[in-house]
């Protein structure tokens, strides 16, 4: 974790999620997990680079959540770090039989869900890739709902894979401009 880039309040929805996550840390209510299979070639190093670019581009993926003592009690704040590593793990399970692979992957998915997220320290999105055959991979994306929802996941995967394919072709990725989440929070604070 690097130096701070920004500090701002939470949206009302985020405050509710933080409250419930702190009250029932083992509930898993805001833990999201999506998985899919991929066929074709895959370059782990290029994908890691793509995921790092995605994390650097979107401040929500470099954010952690804290409660600070103020004169009015504890105030929740989100802290955006200038740099935060993405969380990618890759495992080659081609040496296992298919049934063994499936049981192993299912057990690791359940472990990942049981682990949950520490909102104050963890990267709040994790990507796990298991190579199950010569050109077959099983993907698991886990994230906390406080930083994004299922609808955002398709945008995130679209951007990271668009970047991945551009980098594979040694091209500069073409990325649409983004509005930092902090600007939304600033706008929200001025609403009645």
PDB file of C-alpha atoms in Angstrom:
ATOM      1  CA  UNK A   1       0.000   0.000   0.000  1.00  0.00           C
ATOM      2  CA  UNK A   2       1.375   3.393  -0.964  1.00  0.00           C
ATOM      3  CA  UNK A   3       0.698   6.970  -0.076  1.00  0.00           C
ATOM      4  CA  UNK A   4      -2.789   8.437   0.047  1.00  0.00           C
ATOM      5  CA  UNK A   5      -4.417   9.848  -3.061  1.00  0.00           C
ATOM      6  CA  UNK A   6      -7.773  10.862  -1.617  1.00  0.00           C
ATOM      7  CA  UNK A   7     -10.003  10.618   1.452  1.00  0.00           C
ATOM      8  CA  UNK A   8     -13.742  11.094   1.340  1.00  0.00           C
ATOM      9  CA  UNK A   9     -17.036  10.127   2.924  1.00  0.00           C
ATOM     10  CA  UNK A  10     -19.061   7.063   2.005  1.00  0.00           C
ATOM     11  CA  UNK A  11     -22.271   7.128   0.015  1.00  0.00           C
ATOM     12  CA  UNK A  12     -25.379   6.256   2.079  1.00  0.00           C
ATOM     13  CA  UNK A  13     -25.427   2.783   0.464  1.00  0.00           C
ATOM     14  CA  UNK A  14     -21.762   2.228   1.349  1.00  0.00           C
ATOM     15  CA  UNK A  15     -22.410   3.343   4.945  1.00  0.00           C
ATOM     16  CA  UNK A  16     -25.132   0.708   5.237  1.00  0.00           C
ATOM     17  CA  UNK A  17     -22.876  -1.994   3.808  1.00  0.00           C
ATOM     18  CA  UNK A  18     -20.009  -1.007   6.096  1.00  0.00           C
ATOM     19  CA  UNK A  19     -22.305  -1.001   9.127  1.00  0.00           C
ATOM     20  CA  UNK A  20     -23.652  -4.484   8.360  1.00  0.00           C
ATOM     21  CA  UNK A  21     -20.173  -5.810   7.478  1.00  0.00           C
ATOM     22  CA  UNK A  22     -18.821  -4.599  10.831  1.00  0.00           C
ATOM     23  CA  UNK A  23     -21.834  -5.869  12.805  1.00  0.00           C
ATOM     24  CA  UNK A  24     -21.771  -9.328  11.186  1.00  0.00           C
ATOM     25  CA  UNK A  25     -18.270  -9.830   9.740  1.00  0.00           C
ATOM     26  CA  UNK A  26     -18.835 -13.537   9.028  1.00  0.00           C
ATOM     27  CA  UNK A  27     -22.204 -13.177   7.299  1.00  0.00           C
ATOM     28  CA  UNK A  28     -20.775 -12.878   3.771  1.00  0.00           C
ATOM     29  CA  UNK A  29     -23.798 -10.770   2.841  1.00  0.00           C
ATOM     30  CA  UNK A  30     -21.804  -8.414   0.614  1.00  0.00           C
ATOM     31  CA  UNK A  31     -19.304 -10.956  -0.691  1.00  0.00           C
ATOM     32  CA  UNK A  32     -19.768 -11.453  -4.430  1.00  0.00           C
ATOM     33  CA  UNK A  33     -18.219 -14.266  -6.453  1.00  0.00           C
ATOM     34  CA  UNK A  34     -18.537 -15.006 -10.156  1.00  0.00           C
ATOM     35  CA  UNK A  35     -16.854 -17.778 -12.111  1.00  0.00           C
ATOM     36  CA  UNK A  36     -16.508 -18.815 -15.732  1.00  0.00           C
ATOM     37  CA  UNK A  37     -14.480 -21.067 -17.994  1.00  0.00           C
ATOM     38  CA  UNK A  38     -12.207 -19.903 -20.798  1.00  0.00           C
ATOM     39  CA  UNK A  39     -10.841 -21.841 -23.753  1.00  0.00           C
ATOM     40  CA  UNK A  40      -7.806 -20.663 -25.689  1.00  0.00           C
ATOM     41  CA  UNK A  41      -4.313 -19.488 -24.969  1.00  0.00           C
ATOM     42  CA  UNK A  42      -3.578 -17.361 -21.918  1.00  0.00           C
ATOM     43  CA  UNK A  43      -0.555 -15.305 -20.872  1.00  0.00           C
ATOM     44  CA  UNK A  44      -0.547 -14.854 -17.089  1.00  0.00           C
ATOM     45  CA  UNK A  45       2.103 -12.085 -17.114  1.00  0.00           C
ATOM     46  CA  UNK A  46       0.187  -9.988 -19.673  1.00  0.00           C
ATOM     47  CA  UNK A  47      -3.061 -10.509 -17.774  1.00  0.00           C
ATOM     48  CA  UNK A  48      -1.381  -9.432 -14.516  1.00  0.00           C
ATOM     49  CA  UNK A  49      -0.215  -6.266 -16.303  1.00  0.00           C
ATOM     50  CA  UNK A  50      -3.787  -5.673 -17.554  1.00  0.00           C
ATOM     51  CA  UNK A  51      -5.222  -6.157 -14.069  1.00  0.00           C
ATOM     52  CA  UNK A  52      -2.630  -3.773 -12.604  1.00  0.00           C
ATOM     53  CA  UNK A  53      -3.608  -1.144 -15.209  1.00  0.00           C
ATOM     54  CA  UNK A  54      -7.283  -1.621 -14.332  1.00  0.00           C
ATOM     55  CA  UNK A  55      -6.509  -1.202 -10.624  1.00  0.00           C
ATOM     56  CA  UNK A  56      -4.456   1.917 -11.253  1.00  0.00           C
ATOM     57  CA  UNK A  57      -7.183   3.417 -13.457  1.00  0.00           C
ATOM     58  CA  UNK A  58     -10.132   2.905 -11.073  1.00  0.00           C
ATOM     59  CA  UNK A  59      -9.786   4.394  -7.600  1.00  0.00           C
ATOM     60  CA  UNK A  60     -12.464   2.074  -6.166  1.00  0.00           C
ATOM     61  CA  UNK A  61     -10.024  -0.817  -6.671  1.00  0.00           C
ATOM     62  CA  UNK A  62      -7.392   1.052  -4.621  1.00  0.00           C
ATOM     63  CA  UNK A  63      -9.758   1.914  -1.765  1.00  0.00           C
ATOM     64  CA  UNK A  64     -10.092   0.715   1.814  1.00  0.00           C
ATOM     65  CA  UNK A  65     -12.641   1.673   4.454  1.00  0.00           C
ATOM     66  CA  UNK A  66     -11.981   2.897   8.000  1.00  0.00           C
ATOM     67  CA  UNK A  67     -13.827   4.401  10.956  1.00  0.00           C
ATOM     68  CA  UNK A  68     -12.159   7.379  12.605  1.00  0.00           C
ATOM     69  CA  UNK A  69     -12.938   9.047  15.934  1.00  0.00           C
ATOM     70  CA  UNK A  70     -14.192  12.589  15.518  1.00  0.00           C
ATOM     71  CA  UNK A  71     -15.801  15.047  17.896  1.00  0.00           C
ATOM     72  CA  UNK A  72     -19.160  13.569  16.808  1.00  0.00           C
ATOM     73  CA  UNK A  73     -18.319   9.865  17.302  1.00  0.00           C
ATOM     74  CA  UNK A  74     -16.905   7.494  14.743  1.00  0.00           C
ATOM     75  CA  UNK A  75     -16.983   8.657  11.141  1.00  0.00           C
ATOM     76  CA  UNK A  76     -16.507   6.153   8.308  1.00  0.00           C
ATOM     77  CA  UNK A  77     -14.185   7.265   5.514  1.00  0.00           C
ATOM     78  CA  UNK A  78     -12.860   5.697   2.367  1.00  0.00           C
ATOM     79  CA  UNK A  79      -9.157   6.028   1.732  1.00  0.00           C
ATOM     80  CA  UNK A  80      -7.898   5.876  -1.853  1.00  0.00           C
ATOM     81  CA  UNK A  81      -4.260   4.863  -2.150  1.00  0.00           C
ATOM     82  CA  UNK A  82      -2.060   6.173  -4.930  1.00  0.00           C
ATOM     83  CA  UNK A  83      -0.951   2.589  -5.598  1.00  0.00           C
ATOM     84  CA  UNK A  84      -2.391  -0.741  -4.492  1.00  0.00           C
ATOM     85  CA  UNK A  85      -1.431  -4.083  -5.980  1.00  0.00           C
ATOM     86  CA  UNK A  86      -4.104  -6.123  -7.706  1.00  0.00           C
ATOM     87  CA  UNK A  87      -4.780  -9.567  -6.229  1.00  0.00           C
ATOM     88  CA  UNK A  88      -4.277 -12.293  -8.857  1.00  0.00           C
ATOM     89  CA  UNK A  89      -3.452 -15.920  -8.208  1.00  0.00           C
ATOM     90  CA  UNK A  90      -2.762 -18.571 -10.845  1.00  0.00           C
ATOM     91  CA  UNK A  91      -2.565 -22.329 -10.302  1.00  0.00           C
ATOM     92  CA  UNK A  92      -1.873 -25.117 -12.778  1.00  0.00           C
ATOM     93  CA  UNK A  93      -4.045 -28.116 -11.860  1.00  0.00           C
ATOM     94  CA  UNK A  94      -3.615 -30.071 -15.118  1.00  0.00           C
ATOM     95  CA  UNK A  95      -1.958 -32.924 -13.208  1.00  0.00           C
ATOM     96  CA  UNK A  96      -5.247 -33.737 -11.429  1.00  0.00           C
ATOM     97  CA  UNK A  97      -8.070 -35.903 -12.753  1.00  0.00           C
ATOM     98  CA  UNK A  98     -11.190 -33.917 -13.792  1.00  0.00           C
ATOM     99  CA  UNK A  99     -13.249 -34.936 -10.744  1.00  0.00           C
ATOM    100  CA  UNK A 100     -10.319 -34.101  -8.457  1.00  0.00           C
ATOM    101  CA  UNK A 101      -9.912 -30.704 -10.185  1.00  0.00           C
ATOM    102  CA  UNK A 102     -13.582 -29.885  -9.715  1.00  0.00           C
ATOM    103  CA  UNK A 103     -13.562 -30.838  -6.023  1.00  0.00           C
ATOM    104  CA  UNK A 104     -10.318 -28.898  -5.440  1.00  0.00           C
ATOM    105  CA  UNK A 105     -11.587 -25.761  -7.201  1.00  0.00           C
ATOM    106  CA  UNK A 106     -14.946 -25.943  -5.389  1.00  0.00           C
ATOM    107  CA  UNK A 107     -13.166 -26.238  -2.028  1.00  0.00           C
ATOM    108  CA  UNK A 108     -10.947 -23.230  -2.837  1.00  0.00           C
ATOM    109  CA  UNK A 109     -13.972 -21.169  -3.910  1.00  0.00           C
ATOM    110  CA  UNK A 110     -15.626 -21.946  -0.565  1.00  0.00           C
ATOM    111  CA  UNK A 111     -12.403 -21.067   1.305  1.00  0.00           C
ATOM    112  CA  UNK A 112     -12.235 -17.788  -0.591  1.00  0.00           C
ATOM    113  CA  UNK A 113     -15.811 -16.991   0.371  1.00  0.00           C
ATOM    114  CA  UNK A 114     -15.179 -17.934   4.016  1.00  0.00           C
ATOM    115  CA  UNK A 115     -12.100 -15.679   4.036  1.00  0.00           C
ATOM    116  CA  UNK A 116     -14.222 -12.718   2.945  1.00  0.00           C
ATOM    117  CA  UNK A 117     -12.603  -9.294   2.918  1.00  0.00           C
ATOM    118  CA  UNK A 118     -10.984  -7.106   5.531  1.00  0.00           C
ATOM    119  CA  UNK A 119     -12.315  -3.738   4.380  1.00  0.00           C
ATOM    120  CA  UNK A 120      -9.407  -1.925   6.023  1.00  0.00           C
ATOM    121  CA  UNK A 121      -6.509  -3.827   4.464  1.00  0.00           C
ATOM    122  CA  UNK A 122      -7.429  -6.191   1.616  1.00  0.00           C
ATOM    123  CA  UNK A 123      -7.622  -5.534  -2.079  1.00  0.00           C
ATOM    124  CA  UNK A 124     -11.421  -5.676  -2.365  1.00  0.00           C
ATOM    125  CA  UNK A 125     -11.344  -7.619  -5.640  1.00  0.00           C
ATOM    126  CA  UNK A 126      -9.519 -10.942  -6.071  1.00  0.00           C
ATOM    127  CA  UNK A 127      -9.034 -12.890  -9.281  1.00  0.00           C
ATOM    128  CA  UNK A 128      -8.105 -16.576  -9.267  1.00  0.00           C
ATOM    129  CA  UNK A 129      -7.262 -18.559 -12.395  1.00  0.00           C
ATOM    130  CA  UNK A 130      -6.829 -22.334 -12.534  1.00  0.00           C
ATOM    131  CA  UNK A 131      -5.430 -23.967 -15.651  1.00  0.00           C
ATOM    132  CA  UNK A 132      -7.426 -27.182 -15.998  1.00  0.00           C
ATOM    133  CA  UNK A 133      -6.235 -28.386 -19.432  1.00  0.00           C
ATOM    134  CA  UNK A 134      -3.797 -27.386 -22.177  1.00  0.00           C
ATOM    135  CA  UNK A 135      -5.927 -24.387 -23.234  1.00  0.00           C
ATOM    136  CA  UNK A 136      -8.733 -24.443 -20.650  1.00  0.00           C
ATOM    137  CA  UNK A 137      -8.957 -22.187 -17.592  1.00  0.00           C
ATOM    138  CA  UNK A 138     -11.431 -21.707 -14.766  1.00  0.00           C
ATOM    139  CA  UNK A 139     -11.776 -18.142 -13.449  1.00  0.00           C
ATOM    140  CA  UNK A 140     -13.147 -16.883 -10.143  1.00  0.00           C
ATOM    141  CA  UNK A 141     -13.688 -13.156  -9.491  1.00  0.00           C
ATOM    142  CA  UNK A 142     -14.444 -12.289  -5.881  1.00  0.00           C
ATOM    143  CA  UNK A 143     -15.229  -8.761  -4.758  1.00  0.00           C
ATOM    144  CA  UNK A 144     -16.940  -6.833  -1.992  1.00  0.00           C
ATOM    145  CA  UNK A 145     -20.192  -5.151  -2.983  1.00  0.00           C
ATOM    146  CA  UNK A 146     -19.059  -1.926  -1.249  1.00  0.00           C
ATOM    147  CA  UNK A 147     -16.764  -1.173  -4.251  1.00  0.00           C
ATOM    148  CA  UNK A 148     -18.832  -2.562  -7.134  1.00  0.00           C
ATOM    149  CA  UNK A 149     -21.829  -4.668  -8.035  1.00  0.00           C
ATOM    150  CA  UNK A 150     -22.569  -7.475 -10.478  1.00  0.00           C
ATOM    151  CA  UNK A 151     -23.461  -4.997 -13.214  1.00  0.00           C
ATOM    152  CA  UNK A 152     -20.003  -3.408 -12.862  1.00  0.00           C
ATOM    153  CA  UNK A 153     -18.317  -6.804 -13.136  1.00  0.00           C
ATOM    154  CA  UNK A 154     -19.120  -7.061 -16.860  1.00  0.00           C
ATOM    155  CA  UNK A 155     -17.658  -3.570 -17.381  1.00  0.00           C
ATOM    156  CA  UNK A 156     -14.545  -4.457 -15.372  1.00  0.00           C
ATOM    157  CA  UNK A 157     -13.972  -7.760 -17.183  1.00  0.00           C
ATOM    158  CA  UNK A 158     -14.632  -6.076 -20.546  1.00  0.00           C
ATOM    159  CA  UNK A 159     -12.029  -3.423 -19.802  1.00  0.00           C
ATOM    160  CA  UNK A 160      -9.393  -5.774 -18.406  1.00  0.00           C
ATOM    161  CA  UNK A 161      -9.719  -8.227 -21.307  1.00  0.00           C
ATOM    162  CA  UNK A 162      -9.768  -5.369 -23.849  1.00  0.00           C
ATOM    163  CA  UNK A 163      -6.501  -4.162 -22.320  1.00  0.00           C
ATOM    164  CA  UNK A 164      -5.152  -7.727 -22.262  1.00  0.00           C
ATOM    165  CA  UNK A 165      -5.781  -8.285 -25.985  1.00  0.00           C
ATOM    166  CA  UNK A 166      -4.322  -4.873 -26.882  1.00  0.00           C
ATOM    167  CA  UNK A 167      -1.161  -5.627 -24.868  1.00  0.00           C
ATOM    168  CA  UNK A 168      -0.887  -9.076 -26.498  1.00  0.00           C
ATOM    169  CA  UNK A 169      -0.786  -7.299 -29.870  1.00  0.00           C
ATOM    170  CA  UNK A 170       1.701  -4.788 -28.409  1.00  0.00           C
ATOM    171  CA  UNK A 171      -0.796  -1.955 -28.872  1.00  0.00           C
ATOM    172  CA  UNK A 172      -1.810   0.810 -26.519  1.00  0.00           C
ATOM    173  CA  UNK A 173      -5.259  -0.002 -25.058  1.00  0.00           C
ATOM    174  CA  UNK A 174      -8.025   2.426 -26.047  1.00  0.00           C
ATOM    175  CA  UNK A 175      -9.853   3.271 -22.838  1.00  0.00           C
ATOM    176  CA  UNK A 176     -12.821   5.580 -22.381  1.00  0.00           C
ATOM    177  CA  UNK A 177     -12.422   8.485 -19.961  1.00  0.00           C
ATOM    178  CA  UNK A 178     -13.686   7.817 -16.446  1.00  0.00           C
ATOM    179  CA  UNK A 179     -15.164   9.950 -13.708  1.00  0.00           C
ATOM    180  CA  UNK A 180     -13.514   9.295 -10.330  1.00  0.00           C
ATOM    181  CA  UNK A 181     -15.914   8.061  -7.650  1.00  0.00           C
ATOM    182  CA  UNK A 182     -14.754  10.907  -5.426  1.00  0.00           C
ATOM    183  CA  UNK A 183     -16.475  13.368  -7.782  1.00  0.00           C
ATOM    184  CA  UNK A 184     -19.759  11.531  -7.280  1.00  0.00           C
ATOM    185  CA  UNK A 185     -19.314  11.693  -3.488  1.00  0.00           C
ATOM    186  CA  UNK A 186     -18.566  15.420  -3.737  1.00  0.00           C
ATOM    187  CA  UNK A 187     -21.725  15.962  -5.812  1.00  0.00           C
ATOM    188  CA  UNK A 188     -23.758  13.792  -3.421  1.00  0.00           C
ATOM    189  CA  UNK A 189     -22.673  15.826  -0.382  1.00  0.00           C
ATOM    190  CA  UNK A 190     -24.143  18.973  -1.967  1.00  0.00           C
ATOM    191  CA  UNK A 191     -27.582  17.421  -2.492  1.00  0.00           C
ATOM    192  CA  UNK A 192     -30.535  18.111  -0.201  1.00  0.00           C
TER     193      UNK A 192
END
